[in-house]
Structure formats: structure tokens, C-alpha cells
mmCIF file of C-alpha atoms in Angstrom:
data_model
loop_
_atom_site.group_PDB
_atom_site.id
_atom_site.type_symbol
_atom_site.label_atom_id
_atom_site.label_comp_id
_atom_site.label_asym_id
_atom_site.label_seq_id
_atom_site.Cartn_x
_atom_site.Cartn_y
_atom_site.Cartn_z
ATOM 1 C CA MET A 1162 13.048 -38.050 40.949
ATOM 2 C CA THR A 1163 15.361 -40.750 38.675
ATOM 3 C CA PRO A 1164 16.296 -38.944 35.041
ATOM 4 C CA SER A 1165 13.718 -39.576 32.375
ATOM 5 C CA ILE A 1166 13.815 -40.384 28.577
ATOM 6 C CA VAL A 1167 11.187 -37.927 27.105
ATOM 7 C CA CYS A 1168 9.441 -39.572 23.883
ATOM 8 C CA GLY A 1169 7.045 -37.533 21.877
ATOM 9 C CA ILE A 1170 4.549 -39.808 20.303
ATOM 10 C CA ASP A 1171 1.551 -39.239 17.589
ATOM 11 C CA ALA A 1172 -0.440 -41.386 15.173
ATOM 12 C CA SER A 1173 2.510 -41.914 12.176
ATOM 13 C CA PRO A 1174 4.646 -44.387 11.898
ATOM 14 C CA GLN A 1175 7.881 -42.198 12.722
ATOM 15 C CA ALA A 1176 6.324 -42.038 15.908
ATOM 16 C CA HIS A 1177 6.723 -45.933 16.380
ATOM 17 C CA GLN A 1178 10.039 -45.427 14.727
ATOM 18 C CA GLY A 1179 11.196 -43.284 17.660
ATOM 19 C CA LEU A 1180 8.937 -45.051 20.273
ATOM 20 C CA ASN A 1181 11.279 -48.246 19.392
ATOM 21 C CA LEU A 1182 14.384 -45.970 20.265
ATOM 22 C CA ALA A 1183 13.295 -44.643 23.201
ATOM 23 C CA SER A 1184 12.094 -47.392 24.877
ATOM 24 C CA LEU A 1185 15.298 -49.348 23.815
ATOM 25 C CA LEU A 1186 17.993 -46.263 25.220
ATOM 26 C CA ALA A 1187 15.647 -45.687 28.488
ATOM 27 C CA GLU A 1188 16.106 -49.632 29.163
ATOM 28 C CA ARG A 1189 20.288 -49.300 28.152
ATOM 29 C CA LEU A 1190 20.769 -45.980 30.272
ATOM 30 C CA ALA A 1191 18.670 -46.908 33.025
ATOM 31 C CA LEU A 1192 16.027 -44.309 32.088
ATOM 32 C CA ARG A 1193 12.352 -43.702 32.973
ATOM 33 C CA LEU A 1194 10.694 -43.560 29.772
ATOM 34 C CA VAL A 1195 7.819 -40.762 29.637
ATOM 35 C CA LEU A 1196 5.777 -40.451 26.385
ATOM 36 C CA VAL A 1197 4.102 -37.662 25.758
ATOM 37 C CA HIS A 1198 1.063 -36.759 23.044
ATOM 38 C CA ALA A 1199 0.416 -33.072 22.253
ATOM 39 C CA VAL A 1200 -2.993 -31.809 21.237
ATOM 40 C CA PRO A 1201 -3.337 -28.379 19.866
ATOM 41 C CA ALA A 1202 -5.313 -26.329 21.706
ATOM 42 C CA ALA A 1203 -9.148 -25.893 20.346
ATOM 43 C CA THR A 1204 -9.795 -22.870 19.037
ATOM 44 C CA PRO A 1205 -12.940 -21.475 16.419
ATOM 45 C CA ASP A 1206 -9.635 -21.206 14.051
ATOM 46 C CA LEU A 1207 -9.586 -24.881 13.761
ATOM 47 C CA LEU A 1208 -13.094 -24.822 12.432
ATOM 48 C CA LEU A 1209 -12.507 -23.220 9.342
ATOM 49 C CA THR A 1210 -9.827 -25.285 7.836
ATOM 50 C CA ALA A 1211 -11.175 -28.432 9.278
ATOM 51 C CA PRO A 1212 -12.549 -30.972 6.400
ATOM 52 C CA THR A 1213 -16.394 -32.104 6.741
ATOM 53 C CA ARG A 1214 -17.783 -34.398 8.574
ATOM 54 C CA VAL A 1215 -15.547 -33.589 11.844
ATOM 55 C CA PRO A 1216 -16.567 -31.851 14.992
ATOM 56 C CA THR A 1217 -18.389 -28.428 14.585
ATOM 57 C CA ASN A 1218 -17.290 -26.488 17.862
ATOM 58 C CA VAL A 1219 -14.919 -26.057 19.456
ATOM 59 C CA ASP A 1220 -15.888 -28.077 22.437
ATOM 60 C CA GLN A 1221 -16.315 -30.928 19.941
ATOM 61 C CA ILE A 1222 -12.459 -30.633 18.783
ATOM 62 C CA ASP A 1223 -11.036 -30.582 22.196
ATOM 63 C CA PHE A 1224 -12.677 -33.568 23.328
ATOM 64 C CA VAL A 1225 -11.845 -35.766 19.988
ATOM 65 C CA GLY A 1226 -8.174 -34.091 19.984
ATOM 66 C CA ARG A 1227 -8.080 -35.629 24.322
ATOM 67 C CA ASP A 1228 -9.839 -38.782 23.480
ATOM 68 C CA THR A 1229 -7.407 -39.579 20.378
ATOM 69 C CA GLY A 1230 -4.318 -38.467 22.140
ATOM 70 C CA GLU A 1231 -5.494 -40.627 25.210
ATOM 71 C CA GLN A 1232 -5.758 -43.758 23.104
ATOM 72 C CA LEU A 1233 -2.235 -43.011 21.336
ATOM 73 C CA LEU A 1234 -0.923 -43.072 24.672
ATOM 74 C CA ASP A 1235 -2.526 -45.956 26.132
ATOM 75 C CA GLN A 1236 -1.787 -48.241 23.127
ATOM 76 C CA ALA A 1237 2.091 -47.085 23.627
ATOM 77 C CA ALA A 1238 2.151 -47.295 26.945
ATOM 78 C CA ASP A 1239 0.729 -51.301 26.825
ATOM 79 C CA THR A 1240 3.585 -52.293 23.957
ATOM 80 C CA HIS A 1241 6.351 -50.586 25.988
ATOM 81 C CA ASP A 1242 5.273 -51.533 29.209
ATOM 82 C CA VAL A 1243 5.104 -47.677 30.882
ATOM 83 C CA THR A 1244 2.940 -46.916 33.835
ATOM 84 C CA GLY A 1245 0.082 -44.590 33.959
ATOM 85 C CA ASP A 1246 2.447 -41.816 35.657
ATOM 86 C CA GLU A 1247 4.519 -42.150 32.803
ATOM 87 C CA ARG A 1248 2.565 -40.886 30.236
ATOM 88 C CA ARG A 1249 1.544 -37.370 29.593
ATOM 89 C CA LEU A 1250 -1.659 -35.872 27.493
ATOM 90 C CA GLU A 1251 -0.783 -32.140 26.807
ATOM 91 C CA ILE A 1252 -2.195 -29.657 25.528
ATOM 92 C CA GLY A 1253 -1.037 -26.631 23.112
ATOM 93 C CA ASN A 1254 2.171 -26.482 21.031
ATOM 94 C CA ALA A 1255 3.963 -29.354 20.307
ATOM 95 C CA ALA A 1256 8.046 -28.654 20.630
ATOM 96 C CA GLU A 1257 7.032 -26.116 23.246
ATOM 97 C CA ARG A 1258 5.409 -28.953 25.698
ATOM 98 C CA LEU A 1259 7.936 -31.504 25.070
ATOM 99 C CA CYS A 1260 10.341 -29.157 26.324
ATOM 100 C CA ALA A 1261 8.140 -28.187 29.032
ATOM 101 C CA VAL A 1262 7.804 -31.694 30.173
ATOM 102 C CA ALA A 1263 11.664 -32.567 29.572
ATOM 103 C CA HIS A 1264 12.306 -30.354 32.141
ATOM 104 C CA GLU A 1265 9.723 -31.114 34.599
ATOM 105 C CA GLU A 1266 10.740 -35.156 34.410
ATOM 106 C CA GLN A 1267 14.630 -34.241 34.534
ATOM 107 C CA ALA A 1268 15.137 -35.924 30.911
ATOM 108 C CA GLU A 1269 18.881 -36.578 29.701
ATOM 109 C CA PHE A 1270 16.678 -36.773 25.925
ATOM 110 C CA VAL A 1271 13.844 -35.837 23.812
ATOM 111 C CA VAL A 1272 13.064 -38.522 21.428
ATOM 112 C CA VAL A 1273 11.127 -37.331 18.392
ATOM 113 C CA GLY A 1274 10.497 -39.265 14.954
ATOM 114 C CA SER A 1275 11.543 -37.909 11.495
ATOM 115 C CA ARG A 1276 9.012 -37.722 8.076
ATOM 116 C CA GLY A 1277 12.674 -37.197 6.338
ATOM 117 C CA VAL A 1278 12.489 -35.618 2.869
ATOM 118 C CA GLY A 1279 9.800 -34.644 0.426
ATOM 119 C CA THR A 1280 6.448 -35.913 2.275
ATOM 120 C CA LEU A 1281 3.904 -32.880 2.630
ATOM 121 C CA HIS A 1282 3.659 -32.846 6.864
ATOM 122 C CA SER A 1283 7.580 -32.846 6.347
ATOM 123 C CA ALA A 1284 7.974 -28.564 6.737
ATOM 124 C CA VAL A 1285 5.986 -28.900 10.050
ATOM 125 C CA LEU A 1286 7.580 -31.420 11.872
ATOM 126 C CA GLY A 1287 11.239 -29.928 10.555
ATOM 127 C CA SER A 1288 9.582 -26.663 12.600
ATOM 128 C CA VAL A 1289 8.999 -28.982 15.492
ATOM 129 C CA SER A 1290 12.129 -30.737 16.044
ATOM 130 C CA THR A 1291 14.234 -27.547 15.249
ATOM 131 C CA ALA A 1292 12.388 -25.891 18.320
ATOM 132 C CA ILE A 1293 12.808 -28.595 20.481
ATOM 133 C CA ILE A 1294 16.822 -28.678 19.411
ATOM 134 C CA ARG A 1295 16.701 -25.191 20.198
ATOM 135 C CA ASP A 1296 15.085 -25.083 23.112
ATOM 136 C CA ALA A 1297 15.011 -28.259 25.382
ATOM 137 C CA PRO A 1298 17.220 -29.069 28.439
ATOM 138 C CA CYS A 1299 19.006 -31.598 27.127
ATOM 139 C CA PRO A 1300 19.755 -33.407 23.780
ATOM 140 C CA THR A 1301 17.540 -34.313 21.521
ATOM 141 C CA VAL A 1302 17.569 -37.501 19.351
ATOM 142 C CA VAL A 1303 15.530 -37.474 16.159
ATOM 143 C CA VAL A 1304 14.830 -40.739 14.218
ATOM 144 C CA PRO A 1305 14.747 -41.369 10.657
ATOM 145 C CA PRO A 1306 11.395 -42.739 9.013
ATOM 146 C CA ALA A 1307 13.551 -45.868 7.468
ATOM 147 C CA MET A 1308 16.651 -47.198 9.451
ATOM 148 C CA ALA A 1309 19.756 -48.622 7.784
ATOM 149 C CA GLY A 1310 19.842 -51.424 10.295
ATOM 150 C CA PRO A 1311 18.025 -52.586 13.409
ATOM 151 C CA PRO A 1312 18.458 -49.656 15.919
ATOM 152 C CA LEU A 1313 21.536 -49.677 18.436
ATOM 153 C CA ASP A 1314 22.878 -53.215 16.607
ATOM 154 C CA GLY A 1315 26.559 -51.598 15.960
ATOM 155 C CA ASP A 1316 29.758 -50.704 17.761
ATOM 156 C CA ARG A 1317 30.543 -47.286 16.698
ATOM 157 C CA ILE A 1318 28.876 -43.766 17.347
ATOM 158 C CA VAL A 1319 30.176 -40.619 14.920
ATOM 159 C CA CYS A 1320 30.671 -37.441 16.844
ATOM 160 C CA GLY A 1321 30.978 -34.573 14.641
ATOM 161 C CA VAL A 1322 33.496 -32.098 16.041
ATOM 162 C CA GLN A 1323 34.357 -28.481 14.942
ATOM 163 C CA ASP A 1324 36.096 -27.038 17.779
ATOM 164 C CA ASP A 1325 36.084 -26.950 21.582
ATOM 165 C CA GLU A 1326 32.708 -25.327 21.519
ATOM 166 C CA ASP A 1327 31.297 -29.122 21.115
ATOM 167 C CA GLY A 1328 32.342 -30.195 24.343
ATOM 168 C CA PRO A 1329 28.578 -31.172 24.974
ATOM 169 C CA ALA A 1330 28.289 -33.136 21.573
ATOM 170 C CA VAL A 1331 31.873 -35.294 22.819
ATOM 171 C CA THR A 1332 30.929 -36.269 26.452
ATOM 172 C CA THR A 1333 26.858 -37.385 25.657
ATOM 173 C CA ALA A 1334 28.974 -39.556 23.073
ATOM 174 C CA LEU A 1335 30.918 -40.997 25.447
ATOM 175 C CA ARG A 1336 28.803 -41.302 28.078
ATOM 176 C CA LEU A 1337 26.376 -43.250 25.566
ATOM 177 C CA SER A 1338 29.118 -44.829 24.068
ATOM 178 C CA ARG A 1339 29.988 -46.697 27.637
ATOM 179 C CA LYS A 1340 26.257 -47.735 28.258
ATOM 180 C CA LEU A 1341 25.022 -49.082 24.629
ATOM 181 C CA LYS A 1342 29.220 -50.769 24.839
ATOM 182 C CA THR A 1343 30.527 -49.038 21.706
ATOM 183 C CA GLN A 1344 33.648 -47.083 20.424
ATOM 184 C CA VAL A 1345 33.515 -42.841 19.558
ATOM 185 C CA THR A 1346 34.647 -42.097 15.981
ATOM 186 C CA LEU A 1347 35.414 -38.009 16.932
ATOM 187 C CA VAL A 1348 35.292 -36.224 12.877
ATOM 188 C CA HIS A 1349 36.404 -32.778 11.958
ATOM 189 C CA VAL A 1350 35.700 -31.975 8.356
ATOM 190 C CA LEU A 1351 38.296 -29.645 6.172
ATOM 191 C CA PRO A 1352 37.260 -27.644 3.795
ATOM 192 C CA ALA A 1353 37.807 -29.128 0.221
ATOM 193 C CA GLY A 1354 41.254 -28.539 -1.169
ATOM 194 C CA VAL A 1355 42.711 -28.972 2.559
ATOM 195 C CA GLU A 1356 45.087 -31.455 2.769
ATOM 196 C CA VAL A 1357 43.644 -34.755 5.459
ATOM 197 C CA PRO A 1358 46.404 -35.012 7.533
ATOM 198 C CA PRO A 1359 46.460 -39.012 8.715
ATOM 199 C CA ALA A 1360 44.487 -40.335 11.388
ATOM 200 C CA PRO A 1361 46.402 -40.261 14.780
ATOM 201 C CA PRO A 1362 45.654 -42.347 17.191
ATOM 202 C CA VAL A 1363 44.509 -40.326 20.442
ATOM 203 C CA ALA A 1364 47.113 -40.811 22.561
ATOM 204 C CA ALA A 1365 49.969 -39.276 20.081
ATOM 205 C CA PRO A 1366 52.052 -36.802 21.082
ATOM 206 C CA ASP A 1367 51.037 -32.752 20.051
ATOM 207 C CA ALA A 1368 54.070 -32.370 18.154
ATOM 208 C CA ASN A 1369 52.353 -31.832 14.607
ATOM 209 C CA SER A 1370 54.736 -29.486 12.706
ATOM 210 C CA GLY A 1371 53.403 -30.717 9.321
ATOM 211 C CA PHE A 1372 49.810 -29.390 9.679
ATOM 212 C CA GLU A 1373 48.400 -25.934 8.553
ATOM 213 C CA ASP A 1374 47.345 -24.179 12.025
ATOM 214 C CA ALA A 1375 43.599 -24.648 11.577
ATOM 215 C CA GLN A 1376 44.291 -28.875 11.576
ATOM 216 C CA ARG A 1377 46.498 -28.353 14.225
ATOM 217 C CA HIS A 1378 43.998 -26.342 16.709
ATOM 218 C CA ALA A 1379 41.446 -29.094 15.497
ATOM 219 C CA LEU A 1380 43.334 -31.915 16.346
ATOM 220 C CA GLN A 1381 43.974 -30.146 19.808
ATOM 221 C CA SER A 1382 40.202 -29.500 20.246
ATOM 222 C CA MET A 1383 39.178 -33.107 19.521
ATOM 223 C CA ARG A 1384 42.222 -34.686 21.998
ATOM 224 C CA SER A 1385 41.682 -32.285 24.801
ATOM 225 C CA LEU A 1386 37.575 -32.966 24.486
ATOM 226 C CA LEU A 1387 38.261 -36.478 24.498
ATOM 227 C CA GLU A 1388 40.534 -36.369 27.499
ATOM 228 C CA HIS A 1389 38.141 -34.046 29.766
ATOM 229 C CA ALA A 1390 35.292 -36.151 28.768
ATOM 230 C CA SER A 1391 37.237 -39.376 29.993
ATOM 231 C CA SER A 1392 39.045 -37.867 32.938
ATOM 232 C CA ASP A 1393 37.135 -40.145 35.026
ATOM 233 C CA ARG A 1394 36.910 -43.548 32.737
ATOM 234 C CA ARG A 1395 41.055 -44.193 32.466
ATOM 235 C CA GLY A 1396 41.408 -47.648 30.384
ATOM 236 C CA GLU A 1397 37.804 -47.824 29.053
ATOM 237 C CA ASP A 1398 37.832 -45.278 26.253
ATOM 238 C CA GLU A 1399 41.341 -46.527 24.242
ATOM 239 C CA GLN A 1400 39.295 -47.892 21.063
ATOM 240 C CA HIS A 1401 37.972 -44.196 20.685
ATOM 241 C CA ARG A 1402 39.137 -42.541 17.275
ATOM 242 C CA ILE A 1403 40.228 -39.510 15.972
ATOM 243 C CA ARG A 1404 39.350 -39.045 12.087
ATOM 244 C CA PHE A 1405 39.628 -36.186 9.138
ATOM 245 C CA ARG A 1406 37.684 -36.041 6.474
ATOM 246 C CA ARG A 1407 37.120 -33.492 3.381
ATOM 247 C CA GLY A 1408 34.497 -31.905 2.094
ATOM 248 C CA ASP A 1409 30.661 -31.298 2.617
ATOM 249 C CA PRO A 1410 30.566 -32.005 6.680
ATOM 250 C CA THR A 1411 27.093 -33.498 5.872
ATOM 251 C CA ARG A 1412 28.074 -35.743 3.122
ATOM 252 C CA GLN A 1413 31.321 -36.993 5.105
ATOM 253 C CA LEU A 1414 29.484 -37.620 7.853
ATOM 254 C CA LEU A 1415 26.730 -39.525 6.879
ATOM 255 C CA GLU A 1416 29.231 -41.726 4.435
ATOM 256 C CA LEU A 1417 31.738 -42.238 7.691
ATOM 257 C CA ALA A 1418 28.270 -43.318 9.676
ATOM 258 C CA ALA A 1419 27.464 -45.850 7.120
ATOM 259 C CA SER A 1420 31.037 -47.384 6.332
ATOM 260 C CA THR A 1421 31.382 -47.667 10.368
ATOM 261 C CA GLU A 1422 27.890 -48.826 10.302
ATOM 262 C CA ALA A 1423 27.076 -46.578 13.121
ATOM 263 C CA VAL A 1424 24.861 -46.434 15.797
ATOM 264 C CA LEU A 1425 24.130 -42.802 16.115
ATOM 265 C CA LEU A 1426 25.326 -39.332 15.114
ATOM 266 C CA VAL A 1427 26.225 -36.651 17.382
ATOM 267 C CA VAL A 1428 26.246 -33.747 16.386
ATOM 268 C CA GLY A 1429 26.430 -30.196 17.958
ATOM 269 C CA SER A 1430 24.099 -27.017 16.924
ATOM 270 C CA ARG A 1431 23.744 -23.664 18.554
ATOM 271 C CA ARG A 1432 21.017 -21.495 19.054
ATOM 272 C CA ARG A 1433 21.805 -18.800 17.254
ATOM 273 C CA GLY A 1434 23.817 -16.029 16.642
ATOM 274 C CA THR A 1435 27.265 -15.965 14.106
ATOM 275 C CA LEU A 1436 28.196 -17.357 10.661
ATOM 276 C CA ARG A 1437 29.577 -20.303 11.873
ATOM 277 C CA ALA A 1438 26.383 -21.021 14.264
ATOM 278 C CA GLY A 1439 24.381 -20.631 11.042
ATOM 279 C CA LEU A 1440 26.791 -23.404 9.454
ATOM 280 C CA LEU A 1441 26.768 -25.677 11.833
ATOM 281 C CA GLY A 1442 23.008 -25.044 12.019
ATOM 282 C CA SER A 1443 22.478 -25.815 8.629
ATOM 283 C CA VAL A 1444 24.740 -29.153 9.281
ATOM 284 C CA SER A 1445 22.616 -30.380 12.138
ATOM 285 C CA ARG A 1446 19.638 -29.467 10.407
ATOM 286 C CA GLU A 1447 20.837 -31.476 6.938
ATOM 287 C CA LEU A 1448 21.817 -34.387 9.174
ATOM 288 C CA VAL A 1449 18.049 -34.641 10.562
ATOM 289 C CA ARG A 1450 16.687 -34.732 7.291
ATOM 290 C CA ASN A 1451 18.949 -37.257 5.280
ATOM 291 C CA ALA A 1452 20.280 -39.645 7.948
ATOM 292 C CA ASP A 1453 19.159 -43.012 7.978
ATOM 293 C CA ARG A 1454 20.135 -43.714 11.344
ATOM 294 C CA PRO A 1455 19.349 -41.840 14.531
ATOM 295 C CA VAL A 1456 20.778 -38.138 14.912
ATOM 296 C CA VAL A 1457 21.768 -36.922 18.769
ATOM 297 C CA VAL A 1458 21.965 -33.010 18.499
ATOM 298 C CA CYS A 1459 23.206 -31.336 21.466
ATOM 299 C CA ARG A 1460 23.252 -27.490 22.026
ATOM 300 C CA ARG A 1461 26.887 -26.595 21.602
ATOM 301 C CA LYS A 1462 28.641 -24.836 24.583
ATOM 302 C CA PRO A 1463 28.807 -20.608 24.069
ATOM 303 C CA PRO A 1464 32.319 -19.190 23.685
ATOM 304 C CA THR A 1465 33.103 -17.590 26.944
#
């Protein structure tokens, strides 16, 4: 089976943005595009919260949900030239079904739209995207409701790096950069009050006697990750950069992405546990909520 991109769709404008990006990524990465719409399982509980003038029994709710879902899939498929076999109408929890389809379809990315901050449904969508990021077998691409520019129109990908457990994020950023013909900027954000070292070239020697231990370790980690991820592509990654910033990680990553007109932000996120994981989780969550460009979230490599 050819690998795929799985895209969750519904009737919202945000889902339309996600579908447009998923279609472009599928074309650029030579992957199948699989469209998924999840219909909540009809239960008597739905009747208690349903507005008036809607179906009045479980069977009717189930039929209407399926019919609406089929129409959404048909419209999206017609617009983006998706065959019948690549349309999946699923019954059940949206996050669970999207993750299950991602497993079945050998997905390399799951793409979902984001409603951003301040809307009635943002908490619900946040729980769905958080669950997908946590449980999907591949990186999750979260597309904001308002894009800073045309999708994938630029020459830079910004990748946040905390330490050497961010190998999956770096590998994903480099793979995307090759297919999209962009370069990668690896960024490590230092705490406020810590001196920011000069940005070294990727191939610079490791002698950094003026750096603090934490700075030196971060630099070595980024160089090691970059070298490992690009070891089979010598000569193709010469334009990738390493940068240090200082302050709030979310703000610094967003500002750098804006100033470089990055087409994607790539970050790592752990499933659970440890204080550092909670901090990183909050960064990825805030990026997803506030970014004006797509955010690719990769599960970090667990410590050995």
C-alpha cells in the first residue's frame, strides 16, 4: 500500500483550509490523500441536548449524520480529485477514528484544521487535535483558520529543538524541506537572562569554550541531529541553519517563523510525564492555538 496523508474534514471553513494544505502536501510528497469524516455514534443522550426541529429518534440522527457526512466527502473529493476508495466515513469519536484510519492507511501525516483562540468550539477542537497529536502513528499537521500567506509559498521551515530527543522533529523537517525545496532553521530557545551565543554555521567545529554547559549541549545536540538526519544527503543540506533565541519559547518561535516567512513550524511533543514534557506540551499547544501558519507536531523520542 502506498503511504498516505489522512485529512479530517467537516463543514467548517477551518477544515477547508486543512484540506487545501493536505492536498498540496499530498501532491508535493507524492502521497495518497485520504479524506475522513467522523460521525458521532448516535445515542439517546443526543436527543436530550439536540435543538428543536431535528430528528427525534436515534435511527434518524444516525441517518442524517451519515447522509451529511457522505455529502461532505463527495464535495471534498470532487474538488480535490479524490477517488471513492480514498474517502472514509467513520462512526465514533473523531480523534480515535482519525488515528485508526491513519494506522490502516499507512499515513505519514494527519492533517486537521484549527479554530484558533476564542471561538465557541475551540475547546472541543483542541481536545480532538490534542488527542490526535498524542495517539496518531505519525506527525500531526494543524492548520490555522487564517494563514499568513498562500500555503507552502516560501523557502524556510522553522524547527524548534529542545534537546537530542527531538530527532523525529528534525528528521521530519529535513524530509519536508527536501520535498518542498526549502531550507530548515533549527531553533533552541534559551531561558530569559541567559546570554544568546552567536549563530554558528552548521559545519563549525565543536570547540565552544565560551558557552555555558547548557548552551554547548544544545548546540551539540542540534548539530548531531542535523548530521544524523541528513547523513544520506550530503551536499543537499548546506543552507540549513542553527539559531539561538532567548525568552518565551512560543513567542520566539512564532516571531522567527514570521520574520523568515516560514511555510511550516515543526516541533516535538511527548505523550506524558515529566516536568519538561509538560513544558514542551504547553509550547506545542500554544503554537497550535496561536500560529498563523501550519504547525507540524511530532512525538518526541522517549529517553533511553
